[in-house]
Amino acid sequence: MGEAPTFIVNDLHSENGFGLKSKGCETSTVIGDKTYLIGGTNESLEIKIYDKSTGRWVIPTVLGIEPKSCKGHSAVPVNEDRILVIKKGSTSDDCIWFLEVDTQYVREQNKEGEVVAWSKGVIGNAEKPVVISGPSGVGKGTLISMLMKEFPSMFGFSVSHTTRAPREMEKDGVHYHFTERSVMEKEIKDGKFLEFASVHGNLYGTSIEAVEMVADAGKRCILDIDVQGARSVRASSLEAIFIFICPPSMQELEDRLRARGTETEEQILKRLRNAKEEIDQGTSSHIFDHILYNDKLEECYEILKKLLGLDGSNVADHQTSPKGIDLPLDHSVSKIDNKILINFGTSELEKTSKNLIVLDVSSLKEGAPGRTRGLNVYTIDSFSDWLNGINKLS
Ligand SMILES: Nc1nc2c(ncn2[C@@H]2O[C@H](COP(=O)(O)OP(=O)(O)O)[C@@H](O)[C@H]2O)c(=O)[nH]1
Ligand SMILES: Nc1ncnc2c1ncn2[C@@H]1O[C@H](COP(=O)(O)OP(=O)(O)O)[C@@H](O)[C@H]1O
C-alpha cells in the first residue's frame, strides 16, 4: 500500500486518542498508533489499517464471519482491544458487532502481519454453558431432556456431529447431525469444530456453529460430550461449568444400558469397558467442577437444578432481559466510560422519550470464537437525568 495522504491522518486524530469520523459509509477509528478504516462497498465491510509508526497502510488478515451488507454503520472503540460496530437499519439480532483488533483470540493466531477478527455481539447475560459428561447409559440424556422440558426458554442443546448411525427414535439435526466420516474430517480440518473425539469407535464433535446458534438465541448452552471433549473445552476460550454424572454401580449402569435396548450386545460390552476408564478420569482428573451420582432420578435432577442456580429468581431475570435493539438509519453514537450511548431521537421532544439507548460494555466476555457475550442494553429517558444519576453515584 502507498503512503496515506497527510490530510486524512490529521483528520483522524482526536484529543483522547479515540477518533470517530465518518466518510460516506466508511468509518475511521483510532486506537493507539493505528487507524482502522472500516467500510467500502455495500456488499462487505472491508478493513484497512494505517500505522502511524511506520507510515504505511496495511490490509489485515480478517478472521471470522463478517457482518452481512448494511446501509452504513457507526464505529466506536470500546477499549484498546476491540471496536464496536453498529449496523444501521438492520434487524435487532444482527446490529451489534465487534472488530477485535488485539483480543486474546487475535493474539493467539500467530499469523504474520496484522490480524483482526469479527465477532457478533450477543445481548444479555446468558449464563455459562453447561458441559455434562458421564459413561454411556448413566442418564445424561434423560437429565438434559428434563431440564429442557422444564426450562425451554432458558436452555438450548448443542447439537453435536457424529459418524455413528442414528437410533430408531433419533432425528437428524435434533439429537445429532449424522455425518459421513470424510465430511466430518474435512470440516474438522477447516477449523469448524470447537472440539472432537473418537468415542466407542465413532467420531463425535461440537461445531462452533452449534454453540453459536444457542448463544444467538440468548439461551444457556448444554453440551453432552465425553471426557476427552470436556478436557478440550476446558482448554478452549469457552468458559463453562463442567458436571460429571456417575452411576450408583457398574451393575446398575449395565442394567440401564440393556433396558434402553438401543445397542447390540457387542456395542453394550464396548460401552461398559469404556465406562470404567471414563469414570476413573471423570472422578480423578480436575476437569469437572461437580460430580453427581444418578441413583434416584428425581433426586439427582433436583441437585442438578440447584447446581445451576435454578431456584426461581434467575428464571424470571432471564425472561425479562432485552432481546435486542432495532437501530434506525438516523442515529448518533458516543462513549462515556464503559457505556456507549446511542441517540436516535430527531426532535427535542423525542430526545426525552426513551430514544436514548445505553450499551453497557463493562463486562464483555469472549464466548465461542466469533461471539462476544455479556452486552447489557437498556433505554433511558434523557441524557441529563442519566448524567445526574451517574454524578449521584460517584
Ligand atoms: N467429545 C464429544 N463427545 C460427544 C459429543 N456428542 C456426544 N458425545 C459423547 O459420545 C458418547 C456416546 O454418545 P451416544 O452415541 O449418544 O451414546 P450414549 O452416551 O449411550 O447415549 C457419550 O459419552 C457422549 O457424551 C461431542 O460432540 N463431542
Ligand atoms: N436414575 C435412573 N434410574 C433408573 N433409570 C434411569 C435413571 N436415569 C436414566 N435412566 C434410564 O437409563 C437409560 C439410559 O439413560 P440415558 O439418558 O439414555 O443415558 P446416557 O445419555 O447417559 O447414555 C434410559 O433408559 C433411562 O430412562
Coordinates of C-alpha atoms and ligand atoms in Angstrom, one line a residue:
M1 CA 0.0 0.0 0.0
G2 CA 1.1 3.5 -0.6
E3 CA 1.6 6.4 1.8
A4 CA -1.5 7.9 3.4
P5 CA -2.4 11.4 2.2
T6 CA -1.5 13.6 5.2
F7 CA -4.9 15.3 5.4
I8 CA -6.6 12.0 6.3
V9 CA -4.2 11.2 9.1
N10 CA -4.6 14.6 10.6
D11 CA -8.3 14.4 10.2
L12 CA -8.5 11.2 12.1
H13 CA -7.0 12.3 15.3
S14 CA -9.0 13.3 18.3
E15 CA -7.8 14.6 21.6
N16 CA -8.3 11.5 23.6
G17 CA -6.7 9.3 21.0
F18 CA -10.0 7.7 20.2
G19 CA -11.4 9.0 16.9
L20 CA -14.8 8.6 15.4
K21 CA -15.3 10.2 11.9
S22 CA -17.4 9.1 9.0
K23 CA -16.8 9.3 5.3
G24 CA -19.8 8.1 3.4
C25 CA -20.3 4.6 4.5
E26 CA -16.7 4.4 5.7
T27 CA -15.6 5.0 9.3
S28 CA -12.2 5.6 10.8
T29 CA -11.3 4.7 14.3
V30 CA -8.1 5.5 16.0
I31 CA -6.6 3.1 18.6
G32 CA -3.1 4.0 19.7
D33 CA -0.9 4.4 16.6
K34 CA -3.3 2.6 14.4
T35 CA -6.3 3.9 12.4
Y36 CA -8.9 1.4 11.4
L37 CA -10.8 2.2 8.2
I38 CA -14.0 0.1 8.1
G39 CA -16.3 0.3 5.1
G40 CA -16.2 0.4 1.4
T41 CA -19.0 -1.0 -0.6
N42 CA -22.5 -2.0 0.5
E43 CA -21.6 -5.6 -0.2
S44 CA -19.0 -6.1 2.5
L45 CA -17.2 -4.2 5.3
E46 CA -13.5 -4.0 4.1
I47 CA -10.8 -3.1 6.6
K48 CA -7.6 -1.1 6.1
I49 CA -5.2 -0.1 8.8
Y50 CA -3.0 2.9 8.8
D51 CA 0.0 2.5 11.1
K52 CA 1.3 5.9 12.2
S53 CA 4.6 4.4 13.5
T54 CA 5.5 3.0 10.0
G55 CA 3.6 5.5 8.0
R56 CA 2.0 2.6 5.9
W57 CA -1.4 1.3 5.0
V58 CA -1.9 -2.4 5.6
I59 CA -4.6 -4.8 4.6
P60 CA -5.0 -7.2 7.5
T61 CA -6.0 -10.9 7.6
V62 CA -9.6 -10.8 8.6
L63 CA -10.9 -13.8 10.7
G64 CA -14.5 -14.8 11.5
I65 CA -17.7 -14.3 9.6
E66 CA -18.1 -10.6 8.7
P67 CA -21.4 -8.8 9.1
K68 CA -23.6 -9.1 6.0
S69 CA -24.0 -6.0 3.9
C70 CA -25.5 -3.0 5.6
K71 CA -26.8 0.5 4.8
G72 CA -23.9 2.1 6.7
H73 CA -22.6 1.8 10.2
S74 CA -21.2 3.6 13.2
A75 CA -17.9 2.6 14.8
V76 CA -16.5 3.4 18.3
P77 CA -13.6 2.0 20.1
V78 CA -14.6 0.1 23.3
N79 CA -11.0 -0.1 24.6
E80 CA -7.6 -1.0 23.2
D81 CA -8.7 -4.4 22.1
R82 CA -11.9 -4.0 20.1
I83 CA -14.1 -1.7 18.1
L84 CA -17.9 -1.7 18.4
V85 CA -19.6 -1.6 15.0
I86 CA -23.3 -0.8 14.9
K87 CA -25.1 -1.6 11.7
K88 CA -27.7 0.8 10.6
G89 CA -31.2 -0.3 9.6
S90 CA -30.6 -4.0 10.4
T91 CA -32.5 -6.4 12.4
S92 CA -32.3 -6.3 16.2
D93 CA -30.3 -9.6 16.5
D94 CA -27.8 -8.5 13.8
C95 CA -27.0 -4.9 14.6
I96 CA -24.1 -5.1 17.1
W97 CA -20.7 -6.4 16.0
F98 CA -17.2 -6.1 17.3
L99 CA -14.0 -5.9 15.3
E100 CA -11.4 -7.5 17.6
V101 CA -8.0 -5.9 17.0
D102 CA -6.0 -7.1 20.0
T103 CA -8.0 -9.6 21.9
Q104 CA -6.6 -12.9 23.3
Y105 CA -8.2 -14.7 20.4
V106 CA -6.5 -12.4 17.8
R107 CA -3.1 -12.6 19.6
E108 CA -3.3 -16.5 19.7
Q109 CA -3.5 -16.7 15.9
N110 CA 0.3 -16.3 15.4
K111 CA -0.2 -15.1 11.9
E112 CA 2.3 -12.9 10.0
G113 CA 1.3 -9.3 9.8
E114 CA -1.9 -7.6 11.1
V115 CA -4.8 -9.8 12.1
V116 CA -8.3 -8.7 13.1
A117 CA -11.4 -10.7 13.8
W118 CA -15.1 -10.1 13.5
S119 CA -17.3 -11.2 16.4
K120 CA -21.0 -10.8 16.8
G121 CA -22.3 -9.1 19.9
V122 CA -24.8 -11.2 22.0
I123 CA -27.1 -9.1 24.1
G124 CA -28.0 -10.3 27.6
N125 CA -26.1 -12.3 30.1
A126 CA -26.9 -15.9 29.3
E127 CA -25.2 -17.9 32.0
K128 CA -22.1 -20.0 31.4
P129 CA -22.6 -23.1 29.1
V130 CA -23.0 -26.4 30.9
V131 CA -20.9 -29.4 29.9
I132 CA -22.3 -32.7 31.0
S133 CA -20.2 -35.9 30.8
G134 CA -20.5 -39.4 32.0
P135 CA -20.5 -43.0 30.9
S136 CA -23.0 -44.4 28.3
G137 CA -26.3 -45.2 30.0
V138 CA -25.8 -43.2 33.1
G139 CA -28.7 -40.9 32.4
K140 CA -27.1 -37.7 30.8
G141 CA -29.7 -37.6 28.0
T142 CA -32.6 -38.1 30.4
L143 CA -31.4 -35.3 32.8
I144 CA -30.8 -32.9 29.9
S145 CA -34.3 -33.6 28.5
M146 CA -35.8 -32.9 31.9
L147 CA -34.0 -29.5 32.1
M148 CA -35.0 -28.6 28.5
K149 CA -38.6 -29.5 29.2
E150 CA -38.9 -27.6 32.4
F151 CA -36.9 -24.5 31.2
P152 CA -37.5 -24.3 27.4
S153 CA -36.7 -20.6 27.1
M154 CA -33.6 -20.9 29.2
F155 CA -31.6 -23.8 27.8
G156 CA -30.5 -24.8 24.3
F157 CA -28.9 -28.0 23.3
S158 CA -25.6 -28.0 21.4
V159 CA -26.4 -30.5 18.6
S160 CA -23.2 -32.5 18.0
H161 CA -22.0 -34.1 14.8
T162 CA -21.4 -37.9 14.8
T163 CA -20.4 -40.6 12.4
R164 CA -22.5 -43.2 14.3
A165 CA -25.7 -44.4 12.8
P166 CA -29.0 -42.9 14.1
R167 CA -31.0 -44.9 16.6
E168 CA -34.7 -45.5 15.8
M169 CA -36.1 -42.5 17.6
E170 CA -33.3 -40.1 16.8
K171 CA -33.8 -37.2 14.3
D172 CA -31.0 -35.7 12.2
G173 CA -30.4 -32.1 13.3
V174 CA -32.2 -32.6 16.6
H175 CA -30.3 -35.3 18.5
Y176 CA -27.2 -35.2 16.3
H177 CA -26.0 -34.1 12.9
F178 CA -25.4 -37.5 11.5
T179 CA -22.4 -37.2 9.1
E180 CA -20.1 -39.1 6.9
R181 CA -16.7 -39.6 8.4
S182 CA -14.9 -38.0 5.3
V183 CA -17.2 -34.9 5.5
M184 CA -16.6 -34.5 9.2
E185 CA -12.9 -35.0 8.9
K186 CA -12.7 -32.2 6.3
E187 CA -14.8 -29.9 8.5
I188 CA -12.5 -30.5 11.4
K189 CA -9.5 -29.7 9.2
D190 CA -11.3 -26.5 8.1
G191 CA -11.4 -25.4 11.8
K192 CA -15.2 -25.7 12.1
F193 CA -15.1 -27.6 15.4
L194 CA -14.7 -26.4 19.0
E195 CA -13.7 -30.0 20.0
F196 CA -14.0 -33.6 18.7
A197 CA -13.1 -37.0 19.9
S198 CA -13.3 -40.7 18.9
V199 CA -15.7 -42.4 21.3
H200 CA -16.8 -46.1 21.2
G201 CA -15.3 -46.3 17.7
N202 CA -17.1 -43.3 16.2
L203 CA -16.2 -39.6 15.7
Y204 CA -18.2 -37.1 17.7
G205 CA -17.7 -33.3 17.8
T206 CA -19.1 -29.9 18.7
S207 CA -19.1 -27.4 15.9
I208 CA -18.6 -23.8 16.7
E209 CA -21.9 -23.1 14.9
A210 CA -23.8 -25.5 17.2
V211 CA -22.7 -23.4 20.3
E212 CA -23.2 -20.1 18.5
M213 CA -26.8 -20.9 17.5
V214 CA -27.7 -21.4 21.1
A215 CA -25.9 -18.3 22.2
D216 CA -27.6 -16.3 19.4
A217 CA -31.0 -17.3 20.7
G218 CA -29.9 -15.8 24.1
K219 CA -30.0 -19.3 25.7
R220 CA -27.7 -21.2 28.0
C221 CA -25.9 -23.9 26.1
I222 CA -25.9 -27.5 27.2
L223 CA -23.2 -29.8 25.8
D224 CA -23.4 -33.6 26.2
I225 CA -19.8 -34.7 25.4
D226 CA -17.3 -37.3 26.6
V227 CA -14.4 -36.7 29.0
Q228 CA -11.9 -36.1 26.2
G229 CA -14.2 -33.5 24.7
A230 CA -14.7 -31.9 28.2
R231 CA -10.9 -31.7 28.5
S232 CA -10.7 -29.9 25.1
V233 CA -13.4 -27.4 26.1
R234 CA -11.7 -26.8 29.4
A235 CA -8.6 -25.7 27.4
S236 CA -10.6 -23.6 25.0
S237 CA -11.8 -20.0 25.4
L238 CA -15.3 -21.2 26.2
E239 CA -15.9 -20.6 29.9
A240 CA -18.3 -23.3 31.1
I241 CA -19.5 -25.3 34.1
F242 CA -18.3 -29.0 34.0
I243 CA -20.5 -31.7 35.5
F244 CA -19.7 -35.4 35.6
I245 CA -22.5 -37.9 36.1
C246 CA -21.7 -41.2 37.9
P247 CA -23.8 -44.4 38.1
P248 CA -24.6 -45.8 41.6
S249 CA -22.8 -49.1 40.5
M250 CA -21.4 -50.8 37.4
Q251 CA -24.2 -53.3 37.6
E252 CA -26.9 -50.6 37.6
L253 CA -25.1 -49.0 34.6
E254 CA -25.2 -52.3 32.7
D255 CA -28.9 -52.8 33.6
R256 CA -29.8 -49.3 32.3
L257 CA -27.9 -49.8 29.1
R258 CA -29.6 -53.2 28.5
A259 CA -33.0 -51.8 29.4
R260 CA -32.6 -48.9 27.0
G261 CA -32.3 -51.5 24.2
T262 CA -30.7 -49.2 21.7
E263 CA -27.3 -51.1 21.3
T264 CA -26.3 -54.5 20.1
E265 CA -24.6 -56.9 22.7
E266 CA -21.2 -56.1 21.2
Q267 CA -21.8 -52.3 21.5
I268 CA -23.0 -52.7 25.1
L269 CA -19.9 -54.6 26.0
K270 CA -17.7 -51.9 24.4
R271 CA -19.5 -49.1 26.2
L272 CA -19.2 -50.9 29.6
R273 CA -15.4 -51.5 29.0
N274 CA -15.0 -47.8 28.2
A275 CA -17.2 -46.8 31.2
K276 CA -14.5 -47.8 33.7
E277 CA -11.9 -45.6 32.2
E278 CA -14.3 -42.7 31.8
I279 CA -15.4 -42.9 35.5
D280 CA -11.7 -43.1 36.5
Q281 CA -10.9 -40.0 34.5
G282 CA -14.1 -38.1 35.4
T283 CA -13.7 -38.6 39.1
S284 CA -9.9 -38.2 39.4
S285 CA -9.0 -35.5 36.9
H286 CA -9.6 -31.9 37.7
I287 CA -11.7 -31.2 34.7
F288 CA -15.0 -31.3 36.5
D289 CA -16.4 -28.8 38.9
H290 CA -19.1 -31.1 40.2
I291 CA -19.6 -34.9 40.3
L292 CA -23.2 -36.1 40.6
Y293 CA -24.5 -39.6 41.4
N294 CA -27.5 -40.5 39.4
D295 CA -29.2 -43.1 41.7
K296 CA -32.7 -41.9 42.1
L297 CA -33.5 -39.8 39.0
E298 CA -35.7 -37.2 40.7
E299 CA -33.2 -36.6 43.5
C300 CA -30.3 -36.2 41.0
Y301 CA -32.4 -33.8 38.9
E302 CA -33.1 -31.6 42.0
I303 CA -29.4 -31.5 42.8
L304 CA -28.5 -30.6 39.2
K305 CA -31.0 -27.7 39.2
K306 CA -29.6 -26.4 42.5
L307 CA -26.0 -26.5 41.0
L308 CA -27.3 -24.5 38.0
G309 CA -28.8 -21.9 40.4
L310 CA -32.4 -22.6 39.3
D311 CA -34.0 -21.6 42.5
G312 CA -36.7 -19.5 40.7
S313 CA -35.1 -16.0 41.0
N314 CA -32.9 -16.0 37.9
V315 CA -35.5 -17.8 35.8
A316 CA -37.5 -14.6 35.9
D317 CA -34.4 -12.4 35.3
H318 CA -33.7 -14.3 32.2
Q319 CA -37.1 -14.0 30.7
T320 CA -37.2 -10.2 31.1
S321 CA -33.8 -9.5 29.7
P322 CA -33.9 -7.4 26.5
K323 CA -33.7 -9.4 23.2
G324 CA -32.1 -6.7 21.0
I325 CA -32.3 -3.2 19.6
D326 CA -33.7 -2.1 16.3
L327 CA -31.4 0.7 15.2
P328 CA -32.8 3.2 12.7
L329 CA -30.7 4.8 10.0
D330 CA -30.6 8.1 11.7
H331 CA -28.7 7.8 15.0
S332 CA -25.6 9.1 16.7
V333 CA -23.1 7.2 18.9
S334 CA -20.9 8.5 21.8
K335 CA -18.9 6.8 24.5
I336 CA -18.7 7.7 28.2
D337 CA -16.5 5.4 30.3
N338 CA -17.8 1.8 29.8
K339 CA -21.2 3.0 28.4
I340 CA -21.9 3.6 24.7
L341 CA -24.8 6.0 24.2
I342 CA -26.9 5.7 21.1
N343 CA -29.3 8.5 20.4
F344 CA -31.9 8.2 17.6
G345 CA -34.3 11.0 18.5
T346 CA -34.7 13.5 15.7
S347 CA -36.5 16.3 17.6
E348 CA -36.0 17.8 21.1
L349 CA -39.3 16.2 22.2
E350 CA -38.2 12.7 21.0
K351 CA -34.9 13.1 22.8
T352 CA -36.6 12.9 26.1
S353 CA -38.8 9.9 25.4
K354 CA -36.8 6.7 25.5
N355 CA -34.8 7.4 22.4
L356 CA -31.5 7.0 24.2
I357 CA -30.1 3.5 24.3
V358 CA -27.2 2.7 26.6
L359 CA -25.0 -0.2 25.7
D360 CA -23.0 -1.3 28.8
V361 CA -19.7 -2.9 27.7
S362 CA -18.1 -3.1 31.1
S363 CA -18.5 -6.9 31.4
L364 CA -17.8 -8.2 28.0
K365 CA -16.9 -11.9 27.7
E366 CA -15.5 -13.8 24.8
G367 CA -17.9 -16.6 24.0
A368 CA -17.3 -19.2 21.4
P369 CA -14.9 -17.8 18.7
G370 CA -17.0 -15.3 16.7
R371 CA -19.2 -14.2 19.6
T372 CA -18.8 -11.5 22.3
R373 CA -21.2 -12.1 25.2
G374 CA -22.2 -10.0 28.2
L375 CA -23.6 -6.9 26.4
N376 CA -26.1 -5.1 28.6
V377 CA -28.6 -2.9 26.8
Y378 CA -31.2 -0.6 28.3
T379 CA -33.1 2.6 27.4
I380 CA -33.1 5.9 29.3
D381 CA -35.4 8.8 29.4
S382 CA -33.0 11.6 29.0
F383 CA -29.3 12.3 28.8
S384 CA -29.4 14.8 31.7
D385 CA -31.3 12.5 34.0
W386 CA -28.7 9.8 33.2
L387 CA -25.8 12.1 33.9
N388 CA -27.4 13.2 37.2
G389 CA -27.7 9.6 38.2
I390 CA -24.0 9.0 37.5
N391 CA -23.0 12.1 39.4
K392 CA -25.1 11.0 42.4
L393 CA -23.3 7.6 42.4
S394 CA -19.8 9.0 42.2
Ligands
LIG1 N1 -16.3 -35.3 22.5 C1 -17.6 -35.4 22.2 N2 -18.3 -36.3 22.7 C2 -19.6 -36.4 22.4 C3 -20.2 -35.5 21.6 N3 -21.5 -35.8 21.4 C4 -21.7 -36.9 22.2 N4 -20.6 -37.3 22.8 C5 -20.3 -38.4 23.7 O1 -20.3 -39.6 23.0 C6 -20.7 -40.6 23.8 C7 -21.6 -41.5 23.1 O2 -22.8 -40.9 22.8 P1 -24.1 -41.6 22.2 O3 -23.6 -42.4 21.0 O4 -25.2 -40.7 22.0 O5 -24.4 -42.7 23.3 P2 -24.9 -42.7 24.8 O6 -23.9 -42.0 25.6 O7 -25.0 -44.1 25.1 O8 -26.3 -42.0 24.8 C8 -21.2 -40.0 25.0 O9 -20.2 -40.1 26.1 C9 -21.5 -38.6 24.7 O10 -21.3 -37.7 25.8 C10 -19.4 -34.4 21.0 O11 -19.8 -33.5 20.3 N5 -18.1 -34.4 21.4
LIG2 N1 -31.8 -42.6 37.8 C1 -32.2 -43.5 37.0 N2 -32.7 -44.7 37.4 C2 -33.1 -45.6 36.5 N3 -33.1 -45.5 35.2 C3 -32.5 -44.4 34.7 C4 -32.1 -43.3 35.5 N4 -31.6 -42.3 34.8 C5 -31.7 -42.7 33.5 N5 -32.3 -43.9 33.4 C6 -32.6 -44.8 32.2 O1 -31.4 -45.3 31.8 C7 -31.3 -45.4 30.4 C8 -30.0 -44.6 29.9 O2 -30.3 -43.2 30.1 P1 -29.8 -42.1 29.1 O3 -30.3 -40.8 29.5 O4 -30.1 -42.6 27.7 O5 -28.2 -42.2 29.3 P2 -27.0 -41.5 28.5 O6 -27.5 -40.3 27.8 O7 -26.0 -41.1 29.7 O8 -26.3 -42.6 27.7 C9 -32.6 -44.8 29.9 O9 -33.4 -45.8 29.5 C10 -33.2 -44.0 31.1 O10 -34.6 -44.0 31.0

